[in-house]
Coordinates of C-alpha atoms (C1' of nucleotides) in Angstrom, one line a residue:
Chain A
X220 CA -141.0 83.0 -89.1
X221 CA -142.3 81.1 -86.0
X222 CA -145.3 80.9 -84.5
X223 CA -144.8 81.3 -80.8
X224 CA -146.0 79.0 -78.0
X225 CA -146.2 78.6 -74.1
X226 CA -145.6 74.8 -73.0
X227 CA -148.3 72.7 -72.6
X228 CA -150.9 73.5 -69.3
X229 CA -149.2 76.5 -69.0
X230 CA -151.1 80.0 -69.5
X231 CA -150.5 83.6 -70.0
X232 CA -152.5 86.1 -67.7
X233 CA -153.5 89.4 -69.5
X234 CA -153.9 92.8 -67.1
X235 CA -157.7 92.0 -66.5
X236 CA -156.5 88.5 -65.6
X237 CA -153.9 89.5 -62.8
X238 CA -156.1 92.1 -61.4
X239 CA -159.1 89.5 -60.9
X240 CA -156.1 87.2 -59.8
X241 CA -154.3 90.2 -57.5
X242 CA -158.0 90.4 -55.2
X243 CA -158.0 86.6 -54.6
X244 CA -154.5 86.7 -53.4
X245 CA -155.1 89.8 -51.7
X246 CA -157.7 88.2 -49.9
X247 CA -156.2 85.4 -48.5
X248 CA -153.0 86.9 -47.6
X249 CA -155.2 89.4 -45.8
X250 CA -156.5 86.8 -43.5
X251 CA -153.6 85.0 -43.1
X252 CA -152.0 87.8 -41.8
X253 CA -155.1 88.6 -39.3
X254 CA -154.9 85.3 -37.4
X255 CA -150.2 85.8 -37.3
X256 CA -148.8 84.0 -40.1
X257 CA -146.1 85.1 -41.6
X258 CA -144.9 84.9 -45.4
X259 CA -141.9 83.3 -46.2
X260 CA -140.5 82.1 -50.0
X261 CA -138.7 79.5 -51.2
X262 CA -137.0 78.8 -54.6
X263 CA -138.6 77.4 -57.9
X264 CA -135.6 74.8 -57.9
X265 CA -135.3 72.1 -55.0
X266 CA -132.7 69.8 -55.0
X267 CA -133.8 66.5 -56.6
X268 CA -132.7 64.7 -53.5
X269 CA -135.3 66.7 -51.4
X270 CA -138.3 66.1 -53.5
X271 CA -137.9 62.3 -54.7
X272 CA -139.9 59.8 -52.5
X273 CA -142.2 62.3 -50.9
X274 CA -144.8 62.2 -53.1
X275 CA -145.1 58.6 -53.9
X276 CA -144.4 56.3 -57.1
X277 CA -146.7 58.6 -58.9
X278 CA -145.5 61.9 -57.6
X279 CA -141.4 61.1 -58.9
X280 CA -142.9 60.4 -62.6
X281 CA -144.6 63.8 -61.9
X282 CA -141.7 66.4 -61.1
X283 CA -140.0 68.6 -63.6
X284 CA -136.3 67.5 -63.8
X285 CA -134.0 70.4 -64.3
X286 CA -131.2 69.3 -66.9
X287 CA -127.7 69.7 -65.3
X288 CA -125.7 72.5 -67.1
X289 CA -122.8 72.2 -68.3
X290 CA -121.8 68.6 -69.7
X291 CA -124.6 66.4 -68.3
X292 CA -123.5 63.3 -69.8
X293 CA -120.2 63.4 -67.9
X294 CA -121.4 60.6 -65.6
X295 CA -123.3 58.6 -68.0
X296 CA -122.3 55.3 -69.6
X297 CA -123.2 54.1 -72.6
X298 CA -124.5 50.8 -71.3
X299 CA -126.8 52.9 -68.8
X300 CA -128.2 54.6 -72.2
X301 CA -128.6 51.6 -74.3
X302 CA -130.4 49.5 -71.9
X303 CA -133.2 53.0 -71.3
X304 CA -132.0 52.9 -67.1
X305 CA -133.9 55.8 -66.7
X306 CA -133.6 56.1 -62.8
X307 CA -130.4 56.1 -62.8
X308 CA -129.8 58.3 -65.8
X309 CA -132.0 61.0 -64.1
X310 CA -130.1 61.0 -61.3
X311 CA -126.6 61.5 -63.2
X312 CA -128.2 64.1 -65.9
X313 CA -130.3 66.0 -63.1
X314 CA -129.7 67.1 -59.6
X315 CA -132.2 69.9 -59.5
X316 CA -136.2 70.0 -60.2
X317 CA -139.0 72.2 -59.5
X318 CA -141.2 72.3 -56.6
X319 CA -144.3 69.9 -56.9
X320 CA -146.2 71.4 -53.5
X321 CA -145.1 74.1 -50.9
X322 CA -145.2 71.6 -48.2
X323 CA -142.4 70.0 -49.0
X324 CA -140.4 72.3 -49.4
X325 CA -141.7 74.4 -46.4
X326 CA -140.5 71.0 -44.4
X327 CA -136.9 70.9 -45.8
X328 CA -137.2 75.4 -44.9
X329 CA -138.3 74.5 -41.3
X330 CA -135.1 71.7 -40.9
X331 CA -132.6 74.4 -41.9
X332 CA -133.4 77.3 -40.5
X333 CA -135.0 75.9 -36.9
X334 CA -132.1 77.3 -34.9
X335 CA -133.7 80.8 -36.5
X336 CA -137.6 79.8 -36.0
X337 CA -139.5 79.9 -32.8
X338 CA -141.9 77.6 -32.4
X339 CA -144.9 77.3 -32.8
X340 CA -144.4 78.7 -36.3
X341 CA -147.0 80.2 -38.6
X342 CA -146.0 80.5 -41.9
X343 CA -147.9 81.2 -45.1
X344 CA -146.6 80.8 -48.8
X345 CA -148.1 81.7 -52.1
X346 CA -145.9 80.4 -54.6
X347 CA -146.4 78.4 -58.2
X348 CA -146.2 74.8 -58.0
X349 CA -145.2 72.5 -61.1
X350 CA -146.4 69.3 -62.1
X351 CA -145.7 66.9 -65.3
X352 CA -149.3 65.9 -65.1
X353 CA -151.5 65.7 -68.6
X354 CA -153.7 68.8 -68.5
X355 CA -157.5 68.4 -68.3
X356 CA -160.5 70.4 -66.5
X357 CA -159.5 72.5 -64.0
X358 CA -155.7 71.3 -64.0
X359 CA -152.3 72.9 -65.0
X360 CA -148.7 72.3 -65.3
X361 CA -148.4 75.7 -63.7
X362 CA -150.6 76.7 -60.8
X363 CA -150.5 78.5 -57.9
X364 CA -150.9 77.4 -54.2
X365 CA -151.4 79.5 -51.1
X366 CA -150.6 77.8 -48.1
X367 CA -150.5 78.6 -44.0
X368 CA -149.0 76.3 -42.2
X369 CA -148.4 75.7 -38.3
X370 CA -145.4 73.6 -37.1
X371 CA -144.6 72.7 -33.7
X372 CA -148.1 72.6 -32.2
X373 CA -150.5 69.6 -31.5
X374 CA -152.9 71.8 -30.3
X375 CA -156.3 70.8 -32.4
X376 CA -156.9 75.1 -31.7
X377 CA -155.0 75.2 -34.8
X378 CA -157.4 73.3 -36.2
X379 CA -160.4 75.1 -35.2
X380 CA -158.4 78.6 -36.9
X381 CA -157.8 77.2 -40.3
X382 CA -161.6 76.0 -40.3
X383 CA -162.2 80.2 -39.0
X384 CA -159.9 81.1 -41.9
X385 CA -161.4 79.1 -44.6
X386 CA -164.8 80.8 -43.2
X387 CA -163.4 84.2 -43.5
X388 CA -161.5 83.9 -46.8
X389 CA -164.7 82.7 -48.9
X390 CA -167.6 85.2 -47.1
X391 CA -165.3 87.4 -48.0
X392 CA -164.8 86.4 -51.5
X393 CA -168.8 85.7 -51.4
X394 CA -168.5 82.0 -52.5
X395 CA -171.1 79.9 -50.5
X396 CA -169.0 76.7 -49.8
X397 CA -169.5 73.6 -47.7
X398 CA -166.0 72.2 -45.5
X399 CA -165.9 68.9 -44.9
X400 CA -163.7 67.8 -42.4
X401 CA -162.6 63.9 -41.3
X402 CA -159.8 62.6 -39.3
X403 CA -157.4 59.9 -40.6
X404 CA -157.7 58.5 -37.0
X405 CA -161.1 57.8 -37.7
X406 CA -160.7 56.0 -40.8
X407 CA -157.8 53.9 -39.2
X408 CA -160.4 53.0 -36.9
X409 CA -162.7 51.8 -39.5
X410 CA -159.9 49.5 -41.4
X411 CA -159.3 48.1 -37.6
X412 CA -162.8 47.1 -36.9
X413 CA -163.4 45.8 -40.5
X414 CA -160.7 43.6 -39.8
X415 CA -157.9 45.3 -42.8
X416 CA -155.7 47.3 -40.9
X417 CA -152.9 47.0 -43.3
X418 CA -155.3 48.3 -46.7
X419 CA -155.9 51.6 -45.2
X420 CA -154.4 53.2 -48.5
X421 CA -156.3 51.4 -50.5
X422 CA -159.2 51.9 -48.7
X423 CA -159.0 55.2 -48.3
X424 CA -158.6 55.7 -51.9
X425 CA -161.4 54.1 -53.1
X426 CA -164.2 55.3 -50.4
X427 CA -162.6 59.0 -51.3
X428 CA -164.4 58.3 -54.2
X429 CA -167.6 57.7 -53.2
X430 CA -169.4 60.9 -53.7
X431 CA -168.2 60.6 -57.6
X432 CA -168.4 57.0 -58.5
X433 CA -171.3 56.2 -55.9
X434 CA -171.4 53.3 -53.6
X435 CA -171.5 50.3 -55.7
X436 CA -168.2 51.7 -57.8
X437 CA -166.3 51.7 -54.5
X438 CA -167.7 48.1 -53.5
X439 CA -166.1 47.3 -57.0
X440 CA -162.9 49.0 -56.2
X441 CA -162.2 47.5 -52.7
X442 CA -162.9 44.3 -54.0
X443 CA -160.3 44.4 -57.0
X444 CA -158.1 45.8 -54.3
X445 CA -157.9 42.5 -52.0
X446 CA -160.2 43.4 -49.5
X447 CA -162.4 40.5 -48.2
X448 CA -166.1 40.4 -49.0
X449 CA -167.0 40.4 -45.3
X450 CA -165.1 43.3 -44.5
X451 CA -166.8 45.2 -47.3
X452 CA -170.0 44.7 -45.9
X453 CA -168.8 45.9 -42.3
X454 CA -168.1 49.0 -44.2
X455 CA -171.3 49.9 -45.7
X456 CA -173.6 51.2 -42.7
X457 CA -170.5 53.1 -41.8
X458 CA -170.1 55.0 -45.3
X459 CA -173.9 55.6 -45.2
X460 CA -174.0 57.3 -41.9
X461 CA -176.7 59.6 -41.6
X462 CA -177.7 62.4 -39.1
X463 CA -176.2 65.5 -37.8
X464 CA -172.4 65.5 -36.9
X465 CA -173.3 64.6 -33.2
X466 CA -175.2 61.9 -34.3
X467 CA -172.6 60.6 -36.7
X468 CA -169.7 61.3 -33.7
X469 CA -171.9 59.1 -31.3
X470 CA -172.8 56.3 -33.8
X471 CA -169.2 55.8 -34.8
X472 CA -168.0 55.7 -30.9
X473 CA -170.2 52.8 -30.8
X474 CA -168.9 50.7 -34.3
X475 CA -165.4 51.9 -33.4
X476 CA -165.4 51.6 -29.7
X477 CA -162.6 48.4 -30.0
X478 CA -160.1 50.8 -31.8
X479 CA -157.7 53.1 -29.5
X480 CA -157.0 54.5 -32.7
X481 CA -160.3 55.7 -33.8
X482 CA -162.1 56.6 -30.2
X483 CA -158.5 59.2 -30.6
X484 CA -160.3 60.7 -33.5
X485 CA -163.5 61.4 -32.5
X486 CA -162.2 62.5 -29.4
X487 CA -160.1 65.0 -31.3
X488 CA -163.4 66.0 -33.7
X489 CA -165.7 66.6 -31.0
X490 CA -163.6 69.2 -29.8
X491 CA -163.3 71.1 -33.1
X492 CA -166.9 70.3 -33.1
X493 CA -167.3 72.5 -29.6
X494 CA -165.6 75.0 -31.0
X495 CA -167.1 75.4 -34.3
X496 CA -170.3 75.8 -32.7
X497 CA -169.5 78.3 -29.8
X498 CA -167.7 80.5 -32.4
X499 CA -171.0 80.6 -35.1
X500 CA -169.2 79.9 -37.9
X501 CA -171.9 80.6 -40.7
X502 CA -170.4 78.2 -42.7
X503 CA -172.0 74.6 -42.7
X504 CA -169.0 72.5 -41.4
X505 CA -169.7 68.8 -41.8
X506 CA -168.6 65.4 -40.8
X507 CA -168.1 63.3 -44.0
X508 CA -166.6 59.6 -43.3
X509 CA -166.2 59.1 -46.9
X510 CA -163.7 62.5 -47.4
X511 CA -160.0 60.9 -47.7
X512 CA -157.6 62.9 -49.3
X513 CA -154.7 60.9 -51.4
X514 CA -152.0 62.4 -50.2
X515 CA -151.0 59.7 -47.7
X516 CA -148.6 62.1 -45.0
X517 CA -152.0 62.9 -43.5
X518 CA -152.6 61.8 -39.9
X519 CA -155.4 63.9 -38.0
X520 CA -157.9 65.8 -39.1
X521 CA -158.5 66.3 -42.8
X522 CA -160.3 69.4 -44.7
X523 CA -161.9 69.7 -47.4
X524 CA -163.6 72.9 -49.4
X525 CA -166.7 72.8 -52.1
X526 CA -168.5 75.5 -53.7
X527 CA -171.9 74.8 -53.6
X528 CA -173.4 76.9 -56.7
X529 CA -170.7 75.6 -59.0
X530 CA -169.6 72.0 -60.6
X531 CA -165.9 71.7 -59.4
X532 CA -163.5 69.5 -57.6
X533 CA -162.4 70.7 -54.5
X534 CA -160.9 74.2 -54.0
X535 CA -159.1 74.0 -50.6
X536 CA -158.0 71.3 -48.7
X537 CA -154.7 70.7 -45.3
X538 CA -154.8 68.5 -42.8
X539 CA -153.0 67.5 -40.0
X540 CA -149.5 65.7 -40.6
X541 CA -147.3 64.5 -37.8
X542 CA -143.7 64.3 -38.6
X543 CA -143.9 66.4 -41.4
X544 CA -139.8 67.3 -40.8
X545 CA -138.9 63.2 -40.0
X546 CA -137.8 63.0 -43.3
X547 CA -135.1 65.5 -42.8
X548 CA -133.9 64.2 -39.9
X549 CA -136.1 66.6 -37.3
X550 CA -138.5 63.8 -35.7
X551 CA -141.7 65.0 -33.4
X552 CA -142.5 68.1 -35.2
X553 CA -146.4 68.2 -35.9
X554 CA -148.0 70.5 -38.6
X555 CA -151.5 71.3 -39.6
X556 CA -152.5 73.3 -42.9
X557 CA -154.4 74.0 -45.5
X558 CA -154.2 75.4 -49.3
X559 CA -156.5 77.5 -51.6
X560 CA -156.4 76.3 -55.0
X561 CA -156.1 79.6 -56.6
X562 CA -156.6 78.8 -60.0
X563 CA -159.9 77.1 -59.1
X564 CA -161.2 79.8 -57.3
X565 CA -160.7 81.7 -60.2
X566 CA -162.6 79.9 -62.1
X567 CA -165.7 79.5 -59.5
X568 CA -165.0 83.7 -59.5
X569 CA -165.5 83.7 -63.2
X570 CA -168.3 81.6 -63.7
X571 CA -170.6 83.7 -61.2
X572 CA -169.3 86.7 -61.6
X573 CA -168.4 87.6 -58.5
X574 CA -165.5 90.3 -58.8
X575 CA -166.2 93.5 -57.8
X576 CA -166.3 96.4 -60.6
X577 CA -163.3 98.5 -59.6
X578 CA -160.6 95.2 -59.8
X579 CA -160.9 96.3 -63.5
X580 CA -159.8 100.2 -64.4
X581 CA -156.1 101.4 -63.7
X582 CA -155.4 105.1 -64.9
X583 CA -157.6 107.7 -64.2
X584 CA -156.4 110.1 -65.9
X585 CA -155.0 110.5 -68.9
X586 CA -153.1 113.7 -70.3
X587 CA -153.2 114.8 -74.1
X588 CA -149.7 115.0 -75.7
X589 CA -149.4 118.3 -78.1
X590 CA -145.9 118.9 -78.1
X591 CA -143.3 119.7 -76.3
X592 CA -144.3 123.2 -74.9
X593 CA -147.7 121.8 -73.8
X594 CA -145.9 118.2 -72.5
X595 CA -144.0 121.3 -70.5
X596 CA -147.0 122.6 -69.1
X597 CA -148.7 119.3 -68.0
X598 CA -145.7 117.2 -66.2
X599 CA -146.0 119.5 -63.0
X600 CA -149.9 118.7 -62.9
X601 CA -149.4 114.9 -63.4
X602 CA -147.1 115.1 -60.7
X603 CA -149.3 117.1 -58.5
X604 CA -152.4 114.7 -59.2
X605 CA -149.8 111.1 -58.3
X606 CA -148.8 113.1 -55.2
X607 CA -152.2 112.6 -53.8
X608 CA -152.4 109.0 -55.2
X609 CA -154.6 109.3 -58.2
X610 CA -153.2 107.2 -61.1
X611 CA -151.9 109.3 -63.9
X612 CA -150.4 109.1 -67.6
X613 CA -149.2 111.3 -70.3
X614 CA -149.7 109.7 -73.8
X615 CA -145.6 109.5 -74.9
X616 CA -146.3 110.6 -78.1
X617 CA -147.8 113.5 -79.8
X618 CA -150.0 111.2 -81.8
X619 CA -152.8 112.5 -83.6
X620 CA -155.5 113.3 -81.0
X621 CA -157.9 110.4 -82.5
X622 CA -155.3 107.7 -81.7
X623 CA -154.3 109.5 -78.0
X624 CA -158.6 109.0 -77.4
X625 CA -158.7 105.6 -78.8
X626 CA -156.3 104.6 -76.3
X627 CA -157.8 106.1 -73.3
X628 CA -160.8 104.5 -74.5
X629 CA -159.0 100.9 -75.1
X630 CA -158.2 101.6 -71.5
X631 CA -161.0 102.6 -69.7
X632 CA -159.6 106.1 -68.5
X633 CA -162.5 108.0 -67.4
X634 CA -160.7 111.4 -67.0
X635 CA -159.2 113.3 -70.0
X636 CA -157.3 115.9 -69.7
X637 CA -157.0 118.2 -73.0
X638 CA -153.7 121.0 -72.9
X639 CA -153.7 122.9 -76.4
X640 CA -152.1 126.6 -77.1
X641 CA -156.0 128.4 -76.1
X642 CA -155.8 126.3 -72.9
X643 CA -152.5 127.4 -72.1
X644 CA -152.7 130.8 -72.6
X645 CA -155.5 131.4 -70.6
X646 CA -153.2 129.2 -68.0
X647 CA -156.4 126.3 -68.2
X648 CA -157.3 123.1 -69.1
X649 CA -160.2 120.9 -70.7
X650 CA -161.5 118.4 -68.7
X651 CA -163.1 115.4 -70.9
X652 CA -165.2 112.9 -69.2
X653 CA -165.1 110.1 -71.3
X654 CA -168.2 108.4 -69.7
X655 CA -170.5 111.1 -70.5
X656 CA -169.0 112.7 -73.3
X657 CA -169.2 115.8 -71.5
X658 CA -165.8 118.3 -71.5
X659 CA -165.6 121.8 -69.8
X660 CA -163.2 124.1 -69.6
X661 CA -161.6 124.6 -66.0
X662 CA -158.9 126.5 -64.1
X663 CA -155.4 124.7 -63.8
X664 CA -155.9 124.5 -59.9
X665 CA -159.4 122.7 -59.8
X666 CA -158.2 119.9 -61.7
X667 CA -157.3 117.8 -58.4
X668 CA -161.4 118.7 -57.1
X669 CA -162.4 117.2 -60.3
X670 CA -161.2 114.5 -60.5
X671 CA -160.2 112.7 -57.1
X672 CA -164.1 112.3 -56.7
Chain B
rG143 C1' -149.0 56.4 -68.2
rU144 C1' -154.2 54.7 -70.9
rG145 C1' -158.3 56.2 -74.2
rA146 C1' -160.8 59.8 -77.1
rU147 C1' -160.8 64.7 -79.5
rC148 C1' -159.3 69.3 -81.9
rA149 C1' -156.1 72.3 -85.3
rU150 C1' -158.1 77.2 -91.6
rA151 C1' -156.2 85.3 -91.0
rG152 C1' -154.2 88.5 -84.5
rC153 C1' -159.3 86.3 -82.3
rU154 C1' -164.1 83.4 -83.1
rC155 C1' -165.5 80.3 -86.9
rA156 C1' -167.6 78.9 -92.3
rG157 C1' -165.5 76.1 -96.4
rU158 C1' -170.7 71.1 -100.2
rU159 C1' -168.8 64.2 -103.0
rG160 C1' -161.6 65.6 -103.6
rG161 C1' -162.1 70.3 -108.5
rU162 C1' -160.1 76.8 -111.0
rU163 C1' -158.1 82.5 -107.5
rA164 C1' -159.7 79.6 -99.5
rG165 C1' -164.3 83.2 -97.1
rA166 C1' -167.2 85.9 -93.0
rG167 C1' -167.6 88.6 -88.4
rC168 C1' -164.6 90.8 -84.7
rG169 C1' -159.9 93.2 -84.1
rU170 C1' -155.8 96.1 -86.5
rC171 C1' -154.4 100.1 -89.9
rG172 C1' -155.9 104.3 -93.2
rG173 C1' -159.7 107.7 -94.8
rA174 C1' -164.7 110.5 -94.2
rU175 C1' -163.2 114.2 -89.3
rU176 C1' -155.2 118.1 -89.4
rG177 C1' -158.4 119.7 -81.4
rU178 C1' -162.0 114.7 -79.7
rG179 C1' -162.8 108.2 -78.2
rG180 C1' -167.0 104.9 -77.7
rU181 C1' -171.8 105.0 -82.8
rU182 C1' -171.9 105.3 -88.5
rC183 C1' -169.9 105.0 -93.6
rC184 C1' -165.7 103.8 -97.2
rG185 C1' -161.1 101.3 -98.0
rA186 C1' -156.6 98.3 -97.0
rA187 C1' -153.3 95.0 -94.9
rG188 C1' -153.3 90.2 -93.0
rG189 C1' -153.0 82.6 -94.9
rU190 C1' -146.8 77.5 -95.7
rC191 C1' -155.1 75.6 -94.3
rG192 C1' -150.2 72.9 -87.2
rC193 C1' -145.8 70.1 -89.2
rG194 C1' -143.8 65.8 -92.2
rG195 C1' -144.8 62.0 -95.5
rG196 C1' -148.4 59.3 -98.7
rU197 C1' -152.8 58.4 -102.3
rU198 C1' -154.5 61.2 -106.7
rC199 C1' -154.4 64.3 -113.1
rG200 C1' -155.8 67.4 -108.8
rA201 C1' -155.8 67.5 -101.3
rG202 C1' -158.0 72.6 -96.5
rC203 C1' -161.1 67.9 -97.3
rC204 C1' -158.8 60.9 -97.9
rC205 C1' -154.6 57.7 -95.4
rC206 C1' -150.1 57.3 -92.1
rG207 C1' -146.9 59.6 -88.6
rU208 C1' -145.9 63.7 -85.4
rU209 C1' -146.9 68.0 -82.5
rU210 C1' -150.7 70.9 -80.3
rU211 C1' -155.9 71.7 -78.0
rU212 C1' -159.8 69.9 -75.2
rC213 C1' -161.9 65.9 -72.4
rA214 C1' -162.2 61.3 -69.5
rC215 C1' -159.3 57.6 -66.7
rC216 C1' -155.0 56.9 -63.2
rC217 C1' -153.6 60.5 -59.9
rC218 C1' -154.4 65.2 -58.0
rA219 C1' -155.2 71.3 -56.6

RNA sequence: GUGAUCAUAGCUCAGUUGGUUAGAGCGUCGGAUUGUGGUUCCGAAGGUCGCGGGUUCGAGCCCCGUUUUUCACCCCA
């Protein structure tokens, strides 16, 4: 016999699981669809071809290859094998893999099907994700991303609704969070001035860190990166900023004022800014210079999401990415976005207890199986109480009764309905209430009354 | 990819310096109670001690390898 297993980082989801997991996907697709996106899908399974060199060197080593079927070696050499020419065997074993993001994908959607899509398009997609990354804290092989998306639009209004959505989707979900929100733009700006325009990446990276490592860690970093000690320096009154985001806004049009580049994005900040304010979003929306995000596609405005009552890494993050479809051959279209990190929610959900008590129960009412003659009498009433949307089972089996009341008790069933030979010839039923304990015997017709409080 | 760490019953975990027949709680099943669950009492089933090799008279315990778990780094949600 063999013990059985899932694959590493990947994880099962019981019934309580699922319905804890249902209300957060619930949610979000609730709001999604209140500000016009639409839900589309795509497959598990990309072509290889359309996910290699989008992530970086460290996204390729990270997809799932799907093994050709059939004979996969047909195209191999020997020579290829012997001398471990791993590229190129991947390519000739595997022509499929599985989806690292949505965006991607979403991109590649957008190319083939634009003669279909009017623009500007909305588009939402909650979908699993797979990534060949070690496990840790917080971090899967598996996990699920729900995305919204808007191509065709430079309008920074799109903006100003995913920062509205974010709002909505955690009050909602009673999470107190933070967004921070930069701009690529910005931090262009900064790698101009300092006099590095070319180490942006780099640069980037390591101040992305800052609120982790701290500020002499990042010195560190940019150093081993290449970047000159003056230019560090440059950069320190800038990562420090302090003040409101007004403050911060006109400070950095003064350090930045010899950058078209930058001056661009705090232009395009203020006026999410305006709008922030007029609309009283009661979530505290801040400016943070020192919020990156790796993903290098980014080149706008950048988001980011923290819970503030629990230790986690970020649980939302989008930005705004122009010539998302370039890739594909369709130049000039701009899209902005965002993406809950389901499974952290979760977690932050978990940890303070924040689901709400009915997420839990299923059936309410269970029926007592005594045979066939009394399974005979019931059906019609189980029928009647699903008609009028009250969740009902009959236990399959005639089972002793102590095992039928151990499962509805497993189960949470707070109704019991009891149908013996007495009940049936006085054409009535007992009615157990299996919080209380208390039963009673009523008339066949009251049973809907009873229990659809 | 780098560095740690864990693995004993379905689950959570004990198991002394290497010493006879590996234990507990929970859960499951049966009974006390053949028409009554959640409480109580009695009883039972359930183990290749992750896997493979080694040291030893003797290994759950020591050594090597391997897989898995968890965690940090890189990177990322």
């Amino acid at each position: 016999m063999q013990k059985p297993s899932i694959p590493k980082g990947t994880r099962d989801f019981s019934a309580e699981e699922m319905a804890k997991r249902n209300y957060i996907f619930n949610t979000v697709k609730e709001v999604y669809r209140l500000y016009g996106f639409q839900q589309i899908e795509t497959p598990a399974m990309e072509n290889l071809s359309t996910l290699m060199g989008k992530y970086g060197e460290e996204g390729d080593k990270l997809l799932f290859k799907v093994l050709n079927s059939g004979d996969f070696l047909s195209d191999v050499s020997l020579q290829e094998v012997e001398q471990k020419l791993l590229g190129k065997l991947t390519t000739k074993m595997c022509e499929k893999g599985l989806r690292y993001d949505l965006t991607v994908p979403f991109a590649r959607f957008v190319v083939m099907h634009r003669d279909k899509i009017s623009f500007p398009f909305k588009r939402y997609q909650i979908q699993p994700v797979w990534r060949a990354d070690r496990p840790q804290k917080g971090r899967y092989r598996e996990f699920y991303q729900c995305d919204a998306d808007v191509v065709g639009s430079d309008s920074l209004l799109n903006e100003v609704e995913l920062v509205q959505i974010i709002d909505e989707v955690f009050r909602r979900l009673k999470i107190n969070v933070c967004i921070k929100i930069n701009n690529r733009k910005i931090l262009s700006g900064i790698a101009e001035v300092i006099g590095e325009p070319d180490k942006i990446t780099d640069i980037t990276v390591a101040i992305d860190k800052f609120e982790k490592i701290g500020l002499e860690k990042v010195n560190e970093e940019l150093a081993s990166k290449g970047i000159a000690v003056a230019a560090i320096e440059t950069l320190q009154p800038i990562m420090q900023l302090k003040g409101n985001n007004n403050e911060k806004l006109e400070a950095l049009k003064e350090i930045l004022s010899t950058s078209q580049t930058g001056l661009k994005g705090i232009e395009e900040l203020s006026f999410i800014f305006k709008y922030i304010k007029q609309l009283n979003i009661s979530t505290t929306v801040e400016l943070d210079l020192t919020l990156a995000r790796g993903l290098n596609y980014y080149t706008g405005a950048i988001f980011e999401v923290k819970a503030l009552d629990v230790e986690i890494g970020s649980i939302t993050g989008g930005g705004r990415y122009d010539n998302l479809t370039g890739v594909f051959g369709m130049p000039d279209v701009s899209g902005v976005g965002i993406s809950f990190g389901a499974d952290r929610i979760y977690d932050v959900l978990n940890q303070l207890e924040l689901y709400p008590e009915d997420a839990a129960c299923s059936t309410q009412v269970l029926f007592v199986n005594f045979g066939e003659n009394e399974t005979g009498y019931c059906l019609p009433l189980l029928q009647q109480l699903r008609a009028n949307g009250i969740s009902t089972e009959i236990y399959p089996e005639a089972a002793k009764l102590k095992q039928q009341m151990g499962y509805a008790d497993n189960k949470k069933v707070p109704y019991v309905v009891i149908v013996g030979e007495n009940e049936m010839n006085e054409n009535k039923l007992t009615l157990k209430n299996m919080i209380t304990g208390e039963q009673q015997l009523i008339d066949k017709s009251d049973l809907l009354s009873f229990v659809s409080k």
